[in-house]
Amino acid sequence: MDKIQSDCPYPGCFFCVMKEANPSKRRASVLKFFRELPSQDDDGQVLPISGLWNTAMAHPNDPEFINLGIFECMAALIWKGLKNRRWLAHDQNIYIPYYAAHIIGSYTMNMEEFAERAVRAGVIPPLVELLRGRLTWVEQRVAVRALGHLATYPSTFPAVADHGEVLELAIQLASSSLEIVYSHFYQFVDRRLGYHCDLLTRGMGGVEMESRKAEEWASQLQCWSLQLINCFAFKPEFLHDICKADFLIKLPGMWGGLVNENSPAGVGLLRTICQSKVGRGNVANIPGIIDALCNIARSSDDWQYMAVDCLIWLVQDASTSHKVIDKVAPTLIDLANISTLGDYKKLGDTIVTVLQEFMQQSGNSRSTISAQPKAEIDELLRSKQSLKLEKSMPKEDLHIKQAAALVVKLEGNSMFSLGNIAGAAEKYSEALALCPMKSKKERVVLYSNRAQCYLLLQQPLAAISNATRALCLHSPVNRHAKSLWRRAQAYDMLGLAKESLLDAILFINECSQSNDPDLSLKQNKVPDYAERLVKKQMRAAWLFREAALKHGGVHCEGDASDAFGQEGDDSEWETASESDAENDARGEADDETEWKNDGHREDFCEKS
């Protein structure tokens, strides 16, 4: 390549080439640069590669470099790093395979045409070698990302699938990625590879920043592995390899963590699996998955609709419905009053229709469903019929029913204040039976109050059910602060840390916007009891918790007692729960006032 300006330390500098004013000369120089770079051993090669990496991220749809041979160049550089360890260890060449794989992934994530060019350029074999772990987990992360993009397109999926080990490697990586990152990077601060630290923090930040970024990258490593597997899951011929019980049972727990909240995680893969009859059959045979899907369906996270889809399809399938109905029916009933969820419109109506069709199709074989869920489905169908009748009922009659429900509710409040929690729960049930179905705000309060009763009666499942019903009736959905808090406590009783954490965080968010004096955050201060629960559940739901326990390690931020020593916090939390229960009892008067003045005051969560 021609010499460039004397003030540049690198002959044939890529950045100087890009300054060429003549477009045809610049393209010719770039073409030559891509062809010659893999065979050169000069210092400073990582600089143009990092520049290309920035360009690929900023302009992934620009065809210029694709037309000039960037894919061929990146594939050759990865091979060079894999085969020539002397070159890899020289200068800063250790970074090059990572950047090269990242560049391939960035240029193929949006454009099928670019993906086809990449396959023809021979990028898949070197990416598969990185996926095998021939270098480190950092390179595995960008290799599985790139292969996932290539597998997304119909025209390039076969080329990925032709490498039969890709699916097996992706499954192994999804299952073990957190342990790999923990044991190879997170656990031993003094043994961390320098270039890993630099890549994670881009040269900025200390040990704490490195640890946080490691959690984020580990989450991405797992989620991109799931994305790659998901591409295979749409093809029936690969389901046998995917639907292994020991892998399926892990999927609900692959949630990606809060640092990757937009990922579909393991439940997204389960949703794809459940779209096929074979997949549903495998899922229905593992009770633990059904329990987990029910928990996710009741939760307030972004993946709720995916779990709901799975449950609906399992009930609609005659070959699986009888296996899951006893567990699934109560969950779907709790969600039957939900309106819009994600892209779903009138989801509650869909649920009612599905359950009604199940009962009709069961016919004489209703013995396949237990008495309790059968009675609950029948009650749900009656309530929907009552809603239809209410539309033709005179307003005076509706007001009478509402007034009668209010009287009973006040009786329940009095019992609650006197400590008769079981009696209060019964009164709230009576009030719900009287309260018009269309009086959603009033029913939200009744369900939420009954959830608090069950919470104090140490019946967490019933508390979760009632809090969920309140959250589904509320507008907006899943944003009723008191119900979120009560369900967070109930999840805590059951040891469901992730679900409890999500509800507690949403509770705090709602408090920050509430005008309710019992809930509003004074001077933006998070309530102590909520802060303690969030801290406790963040430890319990910590991404590396299982790996740390397996390897005898603890969270490196803080000492061991801060990481896993929860005795002090647990005892404080019990006191906080009792104190909060007293606050809730005092709060009933506010709920009464809101009900009495319906039309003059809004529900406290709707004032913001």
Tab-separated table of N, CA and C in Angstrom, residues 307-426:
chain	number	residue	atom	x	y	z
A	307	ALA	N	-45.661	-16.486	28.664
A	307	ALA	CA	-46.106	-17.589	29.511
A	307	ALA	C	-47.598	-17.827	29.332
A	308	VAL	N	-48.387	-16.749	29.200
A	308	VAL	CA	-49.830	-16.897	28.986
A	308	VAL	C	-50.089	-17.662	27.691
A	309	ASP	N	-49.339	-17.327	26.636
A	309	ASP	CA	-49.480	-18.060	25.375
A	309	ASP	C	-49.266	-19.556	25.580
A	310	CYS	N	-48.198	-19.888	26.296
A	310	CYS	CA	-47.887	-21.304	26.535
A	310	CYS	C	-49.043	-22.003	27.243
A	311	LEU	N	-49.571	-21.375	28.275
A	311	LEU	CA	-50.650	-21.998	29.050
A	311	LEU	C	-51.905	-22.171	28.205
A	312	ILE	N	-52.223	-21.165	27.410
A	312	ILE	CA	-53.417	-21.265	26.561
A	312	ILE	C	-53.271	-22.397	25.553
A	313	TRP	N	-52.115	-22.488	24.910
A	313	TRP	CA	-51.915	-23.547	23.911
A	313	TRP	C	-51.958	-24.931	24.545
A	314	LEU	N	-51.434	-25.046	25.755
A	314	LEU	CA	-51.452	-26.336	26.441
A	314	LEU	C	-52.884	-26.764	26.775
A	315	VAL	N	-53.736	-25.791	27.128
A	315	VAL	CA	-55.136	-26.111	27.442
A	315	VAL	C	-55.924	-26.409	26.175
A	316	GLN	N	-55.595	-25.741	25.091
A	316	GLN	CA	-56.313	-25.958	23.834
A	316	GLN	C	-55.975	-27.293	23.183
A	317	ASP	N	-54.836	-27.858	23.504
A	317	ASP	CA	-54.393	-29.122	22.923
A	317	ASP	C	-55.016	-30.276	23.716
A	318	ALA	N	-55.856	-31.055	23.075
A	318	ALA	CA	-56.551	-32.152	23.765
A	318	ALA	C	-55.586	-33.183	24.334
A	319	SER	N	-54.396	-33.290	23.726
A	319	SER	CA	-53.442	-34.293	24.200
A	319	SER	C	-52.666	-33.834	25.432
A	320	THR	N	-52.734	-32.547	25.754
A	320	THR	CA	-51.997	-32.049	26.923
A	320	THR	C	-52.909	-31.416	27.973
A	321	SER	N	-54.094	-31.021	27.590
A	321	SER	CA	-54.954	-30.263	28.507
A	321	SER	C	-55.222	-31.009	29.804
A	322	HIS	N	-55.502	-32.320	29.712
A	322	HIS	CA	-55.829	-33.082	30.914
A	322	HIS	C	-54.640	-33.219	31.861
A	323	LYS	N	-53.420	-33.040	31.318
A	323	LYS	CA	-52.227	-33.137	32.157
A	323	LYS	C	-51.962	-31.853	32.938
A	324	VAL	N	-52.417	-30.734	32.397
A	324	VAL	CA	-52.030	-29.448	32.985
A	324	VAL	C	-53.187	-28.658	33.577
A	325	ILE	N	-54.415	-29.049	33.295
A	325	ILE	CA	-55.556	-28.199	33.609
A	325	ILE	C	-55.669	-27.865	35.091
A	326	ASP	N	-55.367	-28.824	35.968
A	326	ASP	CA	-55.510	-28.548	37.401
A	326	ASP	C	-54.606	-27.402	37.861
A	327	LYS	N	-53.417	-27.300	37.271
A	327	LYS	CA	-52.490	-26.230	37.659
A	327	LYS	C	-52.711	-24.958	36.858
A	328	VAL	N	-53.074	-25.127	35.588
A	328	VAL	CA	-53.181	-23.975	34.700
A	328	VAL	C	-54.482	-23.211	34.920
A	329	ALA	N	-55.567	-23.915	35.178
A	329	ALA	CA	-56.868	-23.254	35.297
A	329	ALA	C	-56.872	-22.141	36.347
A	330	PRO	N	-56.385	-22.377	37.581
A	330	PRO	CA	-56.399	-21.286	38.562
A	330	PRO	C	-55.636	-20.049	38.099
A	331	THR	N	-54.522	-20.258	37.390
A	331	THR	CA	-53.749	-19.122	36.896
A	331	THR	C	-54.529	-18.345	35.843
A	332	LEU	N	-55.109	-19.052	34.887
A	332	LEU	CA	-55.871	-18.374	33.842
A	332	LEU	C	-57.093	-17.671	34.420
A	333	ILE	N	-57.703	-18.246	35.439
A	333	ILE	CA	-58.857	-17.602	36.082
A	333	ILE	C	-58.439	-16.285	36.724
A	334	ASP	N	-57.271	-16.280	37.367
A	334	ASP	CA	-56.772	-15.041	37.972
A	334	ASP	C	-56.556	-13.956	36.926
A	335	LEU	N	-56.264	-14.371	35.700
A	335	LEU	CA	-55.964	-13.415	34.630
A	335	LEU	C	-57.181	-13.102	33.757
A	336	ALA	N	-58.334	-13.654	34.107
A	336	ALA	CA	-59.494	-13.591	33.218
A	336	ALA	C	-60.073	-12.191	33.060
A	337	ASN	N	-59.700	-11.265	33.937
A	337	ASN	CA	-60.229	-9.901	33.824
A	337	ASN	C	-59.214	-8.924	33.246
A	338	ILE	N	-58.102	-9.447	32.777
A	338	ILE	CA	-57.092	-8.572	32.193
A	338	ILE	C	-57.573	-8.107	30.822
A	339	SER	N	-57.259	-6.902	30.476
A	339	SER	CA	-57.714	-6.376	29.190
A	339	SER	C	-56.622	-6.503	28.146
A	340	THR	N	-55.736	-5.528	28.087
A	340	THR	CA	-54.671	-5.529	27.087
A	340	THR	C	-53.355	-5.914	27.731
A	341	LEU	N	-52.628	-6.794	27.073
A	341	LEU	CA	-51.319	-7.208	27.563
A	341	LEU	C	-50.405	-7.364	26.350
A	342	GLY	N	-49.443	-6.450	26.213
A	342	GLY	CA	-48.587	-6.487	25.042
A	342	GLY	C	-49.424	-6.272	23.785
A	343	ASP	N	-49.285	-7.173	22.837
A	343	ASP	CA	-50.065	-7.084	21.599
A	343	ASP	C	-51.457	-7.696	21.746
A	344	TYR	N	-51.708	-8.309	22.887
A	344	TYR	CA	-53.011	-8.936	23.120
A	344	TYR	C	-54.078	-7.865	23.346
A	345	LYS	N	-55.172	-7.996	22.672
A	345	LYS	CA	-56.341	-7.167	22.928
A	345	LYS	C	-57.445	-8.074	23.468
A	346	LYS	N	-58.065	-7.649	24.570
A	346	LYS	CA	-59.127	-8.433	25.203
A	346	LYS	C	-58.630	-9.841	25.553
A	347	LEU	N	-57.468	-9.877	26.191
A	347	LEU	CA	-56.891	-11.165	26.570
A	347	LEU	C	-57.816	-11.931	27.504
A	348	GLY	N	-58.456	-11.201	28.438
A	348	GLY	CA	-59.359	-11.868	29.368
A	348	GLY	C	-60.471	-12.611	28.666
A	349	ASP	N	-61.019	-12.010	27.615
A	349	ASP	CA	-62.081	-12.676	26.859
A	349	ASP	C	-61.560	-13.954	26.196
A	350	THR	N	-60.324	-13.888	25.704
A	350	THR	CA	-59.725	-15.079	25.096
A	350	THR	C	-59.590	-16.200	26.118
A	351	ILE	N	-59.143	-15.846	27.318
A	351	ILE	CA	-58.982	-16.847	28.373
A	351	ILE	C	-60.318	-17.492	28.721
A	352	VAL	N	-61.347	-16.672	28.869
A	352	VAL	CA	-62.673	-17.207	29.198
A	352	VAL	C	-63.156	-18.153	28.111
A	353	THR	N	-62.941	-17.764	26.867
A	353	THR	CA	-63.372	-18.617	25.748
A	353	THR	C	-62.638	-19.952	25.768
A	354	VAL	N	-61.326	-19.912	26.029
A	354	VAL	CA	-60.517	-21.142	26.061
A	354	VAL	C	-61.003	-22.074	27.162
A	355	LEU	N	-61.262	-21.523	28.346
A	355	LEU	CA	-61.726	-22.354	29.460
A	355	LEU	C	-63.137	-22.884	29.196
A	356	GLN	N	-63.963	-22.061	28.592
A	356	GLN	CA	-65.325	-22.507	28.266
A	356	GLN	C	-65.292	-23.642	27.247
A	357	GLU	N	-64.451	-23.513	26.244
A	357	GLU	CA	-64.328	-24.564	25.231
A	357	GLU	C	-63.774	-25.847	25.842
A	358	PHE	N	-62.854	-25.694	26.797
A	358	PHE	CA	-62.331	-26.894	27.467
A	358	PHE	C	-63.446	-27.631	28.188
A	359	MET	N	-64.291	-26.876	28.897
A	359	MET	CA	-65.372	-27.512	29.644
A	359	MET	C	-66.376	-28.168	28.703
A	360	GLN	N	-66.629	-27.527	27.592
A	360	GLN	CA	-67.581	-28.090	26.629
A	360	GLN	C	-67.028	-29.348	25.969
A	361	GLN	N	-65.735	-29.305	25.595
A	361	GLN	CA	-65.119	-30.443	24.918
A	361	GLN	C	-64.910	-31.612	25.861
A	362	SER	N	-64.734	-31.291	27.143
A	362	SER	CA	-64.533	-32.373	28.112
A	362	SER	C	-65.782	-33.234	28.226
A	363	GLY	N	-66.932	-32.561	28.229
A	363	GLY	CA	-68.197	-33.296	28.264
A	363	GLY	C	-68.250	-34.282	29.414
A	364	ASN	N	-68.467	-35.543	29.077
A	364	ASN	CA	-68.578	-36.596	30.088
A	364	ASN	C	-67.257	-36.897	30.770
A	365	SER	N	-66.150	-36.411	30.213
A	365	SER	CA	-64.840	-36.717	30.795
A	365	SER	C	-64.367	-35.620	31.734
A	366	ARG	N	-65.308	-34.902	32.317
A	366	ARG	CA	-64.928	-33.818	33.228
A	366	ARG	C	-64.193	-34.334	34.456
A	367	SER	N	-64.198	-35.620	34.622
A	367	SER	CA	-63.456	-36.188	35.754
A	367	SER	C	-61.959	-35.942	35.614
A	368	THR	N	-61.516	-35.540	34.399
A	368	THR	CA	-60.085	-35.270	34.209
A	368	THR	C	-59.658	-34.001	34.926
A	369	ILE	N	-60.602	-33.186	35.350
A	369	ILE	CA	-60.293	-31.981	36.098
A	369	ILE	C	-60.789	-32.140	37.527
A	370	SER	N	-59.994	-31.711	38.460
A	370	SER	CA	-60.353	-31.844	39.878
A	370	SER	C	-61.529	-30.942	40.220
A	371	ALA	N	-62.132	-31.227	41.344
A	371	ALA	CA	-63.357	-30.519	41.731
A	371	ALA	C	-63.114	-29.025	41.934
A	372	GLN	N	-62.015	-28.670	42.590
A	372	GLN	CA	-61.775	-27.261	42.913
A	372	GLN	C	-61.600	-26.396	41.663
A	373	PRO	N	-60.671	-26.729	40.748
A	373	PRO	CA	-60.566	-25.894	39.537
A	373	PRO	C	-61.831	-25.921	38.686
A	374	LYS	N	-62.547	-27.058	38.691
A	374	LYS	CA	-63.813	-27.118	37.939
A	374	LYS	C	-64.806	-26.123	38.519
A	375	ALA	N	-64.898	-26.077	39.839
A	375	ALA	CA	-65.825	-25.136	40.478
A	375	ALA	C	-65.407	-23.695	40.192
A	376	GLU	N	-64.116	-23.443	40.159
A	376	GLU	CA	-63.635	-22.087	39.895
A	376	GLU	C	-63.930	-21.672	38.450
A	377	ILE	N	-63.798	-22.607	37.510
A	377	ILE	CA	-64.130	-22.291	36.115
A	377	ILE	C	-65.615	-22.005	35.990
A	378	ASP	N	-66.433	-22.834	36.644
A	378	ASP	CA	-67.874	-22.618	36.603
A	378	ASP	C	-68.234	-21.253	37.184
A	379	GLU	N	-67.576	-20.871	38.277
A	379	GLU	CA	-67.839	-19.573	38.895
A	379	GLU	C	-67.428	-18.437	37.957
A	380	LEU	N	-66.315	-18.614	37.278
A	380	LEU	CA	-65.857	-17.599	36.321
A	380	LEU	C	-66.876	-17.425	35.198
A	381	LEU	N	-67.357	-18.521	34.670
A	381	LEU	CA	-68.328	-18.441	33.580
A	381	LEU	C	-69.631	-17.792	34.049
A	382	ARG	N	-70.023	-18.064	35.302
A	382	ARG	CA	-71.220	-17.413	35.843
A	382	ARG	C	-71.010	-15.907	35.998
A	383	SER	N	-69.804	-15.550	36.422
A	383	SER	CA	-69.528	-14.112	36.603
A	383	SER	C	-69.565	-13.370	35.270
A	384	LYS	N	-69.091	-14.005	34.216
A	384	LYS	CA	-69.149	-13.371	32.907
A	384	LYS	C	-70.592	-13.245	32.423
A	385	GLN	N	-71.397	-14.225	32.791
A	385	GLN	CA	-72.822	-14.146	32.452
A	385	GLN	C	-73.482	-13.008	33.227
A	386	SER	N	-73.059	-12.843	34.487
A	386	SER	CA	-73.601	-11.751	35.310
A	386	SER	C	-73.248	-10.400	34.706
A	387	LEU	N	-72.038	-10.283	34.161
A	387	LEU	CA	-71.620	-9.030	33.534
A	387	LEU	C	-72.528	-8.689	32.355
A	388	LYS	N	-72.919	-9.715	31.596
A	388	LYS	CA	-73.828	-9.479	30.468
A	388	LYS	C	-75.194	-9.021	30.969
A	389	LEU	N	-75.664	-9.641	32.070
A	389	LEU	CA	-76.966	-9.270	32.609
A	389	LEU	C	-76.965	-7.849	33.167
A	390	GLU	N	-75.823	-7.448	33.719
A	390	GLU	CA	-75.728	-6.104	34.291
A	390	GLU	C	-75.945	-5.012	33.248
A	391	LYS	N	-75.614	-5.304	32.006
A	391	LYS	CA	-75.748	-4.303	30.949
A	391	LYS	C	-77.207	-3.907	30.723
A	392	SER	N	-78.091	-4.823	31.025
A	392	SER	CA	-79.529	-4.525	30.861
A	392	SER	C	-80.200	-4.211	32.198
A	393	MET	N	-79.442	-4.169	33.283
A	393	MET	CA	-80.004	-3.925	34.612
A	393	MET	C	-80.182	-2.426	34.841
A	394	PRO	N	-81.302	-1.988	35.448
A	394	PRO	CA	-81.507	-0.566	35.759
A	394	PRO	C	-80.386	-0.039	36.656
A	395	LYS	N	-80.020	1.231	36.454
A	395	LYS	CA	-78.937	1.821	37.236
A	395	LYS	C	-79.250	1.804	38.728
A	396	GLU	N	-80.529	1.968	39.051
A	396	GLU	CA	-80.902	1.976	40.473
A	396	GLU	C	-80.556	0.650	41.132
A	397	ASP	N	-80.795	-0.443	40.410
A	397	ASP	CA	-80.490	-1.762	40.970
A	397	ASP	C	-78.979	-1.947	41.148
A	398	LEU	N	-78.227	-1.415	40.193
A	398	LEU	CA	-76.769	-1.509	40.315
A	398	LEU	C	-76.274	-0.715	41.516
A	399	HIS	N	-76.853	0.472	41.733
A	399	HIS	CA	-76.447	1.283	42.883
A	399	HIS	C	-76.784	0.571	44.193
A	400	ILE	N	-77.919	-0.114	44.212
A	400	ILE	CA	-78.306	-0.855	45.425
A	400	ILE	C	-77.289	-1.964	45.711
A	401	LYS	N	-76.913	-2.696	44.646
A	401	LYS	CA	-75.913	-3.755	44.824
A	401	LYS	C	-74.585	-3.174	45.308
A	402	GLN	N	-74.223	-2.043	44.725
A	402	GLN	CA	-72.947	-1.439	45.121
A	402	GLN	C	-72.998	-0.965	46.566
A	403	ALA	N	-74.115	-0.392	46.961
A	403	ALA	CA	-74.261	0.070	48.342
A	403	ALA	C	-74.217	-1.099	49.316
A	404	ALA	N	-74.886	-2.194	48.942
A	404	ALA	CA	-74.879	-3.372	49.809
A	404	ALA	C	-73.460	-3.925	49.952
A	405	ALA	N	-72.724	-3.937	48.838
A	405	ALA	CA	-71.337	-4.414	48.889
A	405	ALA	C	-70.490	-3.515	49.777
A	406	LEU	N	-70.743	-2.213	49.722
A	406	LEU	CA	-69.981	-1.273	50.551
A	406	LEU	C	-70.223	-1.530	52.032
A	407	VAL	N	-71.477	-1.792	52.384
A	407	VAL	CA	-71.796	-2.065	53.793
A	407	VAL	C	-71.027	-3.286	54.285
A	408	VAL	N	-71.025	-4.331	53.471
A	408	VAL	CA	-70.320	-5.555	53.868
A	408	VAL	C	-68.812	-5.297	53.935
A	409	LYS	N	-68.319	-4.511	53.000
A	409	LYS	CA	-66.884	-4.198	53.009
A	409	LYS	C	-66.489	-3.449	54.287
A	410	LEU	N	-67.336	-2.508	54.701
A	410	LEU	CA	-67.065	-1.771	55.936
A	410	LEU	C	-67.043	-2.704	57.141
A	411	GLU	N	-67.914	-3.691	57.120
A	411	GLU	CA	-67.896	-4.689	58.192
A	411	GLU	C	-66.557	-5.434	58.182
A	412	GLY	N	-66.090	-5.751	56.984
A	412	GLY	CA	-64.800	-6.419	56.872
A	412	GLY	C	-63.670	-5.553	57.385
A	413	ASN	N	-63.735	-4.251	57.082
A	413	ASN	CA	-62.699	-3.341	57.578
A	413	ASN	C	-62.677	-3.308	59.102
A	414	SER	N	-63.866	-3.300	59.688
A	414	SER	CA	-63.942	-3.269	61.160
A	414	SER	C	-63.342	-4.538	61.749
A	415	MET	N	-63.692	-5.669	61.166
A	415	MET	CA	-63.120	-6.938	61.643
A	415	MET	C	-61.603	-6.937	61.506
A	416	PHE	N	-61.118	-6.410	60.392
A	416	PHE	CA	-59.673	-6.360	60.173
A	416	PHE	C	-58.996	-5.518	61.256
A	417	SER	N	-59.592	-4.351	61.555
A	417	SER	CA	-59.016	-3.456	62.566
A	417	SER	C	-59.003	-4.099	63.940
A	418	LEU	N	-59.989	-4.963	64.193
A	418	LEU	CA	-60.074	-5.631	65.492
A	418	LEU	C	-59.215	-6.893	65.549
A	419	GLY	N	-58.580	-7.239	64.446
A	419	GLY	CA	-57.699	-8.400	64.424
A	419	GLY	C	-58.359	-9.690	63.986
A	420	ASN	N	-59.621	-9.612	63.586
A	420	ASN	CA	-60.328	-10.807	63.105
A	420	ASN	C	-60.065	-10.922	61.599
A	421	ILE	N	-58.877	-11.414	61.239
A	421	ILE	CA	-58.448	-11.408	59.843
A	421	ILE	C	-59.269	-12.400	59.014
A	422	ALA	N	-59.519	-13.576	59.560
A	422	ALA	CA	-60.291	-14.572	58.822
A	422	ALA	C	-61.714	-14.070	58.567
A	423	GLY	N	-62.301	-13.434	59.586
A	423	GLY	CA	-63.643	-12.879	59.411
A	423	GLY	C	-63.662	-11.779	58.370
A	424	ALA	N	-62.621	-10.948	58.349
A	424	ALA	CA	-62.538	-9.877	57.361
A	424	ALA	C	-62.459	-10.452	55.949
A	425	ALA	N	-61.670	-11.524	55.779
A	425	ALA	CA	-61.566	-12.151	54.457
A	425	ALA	C	-62.920	-12.652	53.977
A	426	GLU	N	-63.699	-13.221	54.891
A	426	GLU	CA	-65.031	-13.714	54.514
A	426	GLU	C	-65.928	-12.558	54.095
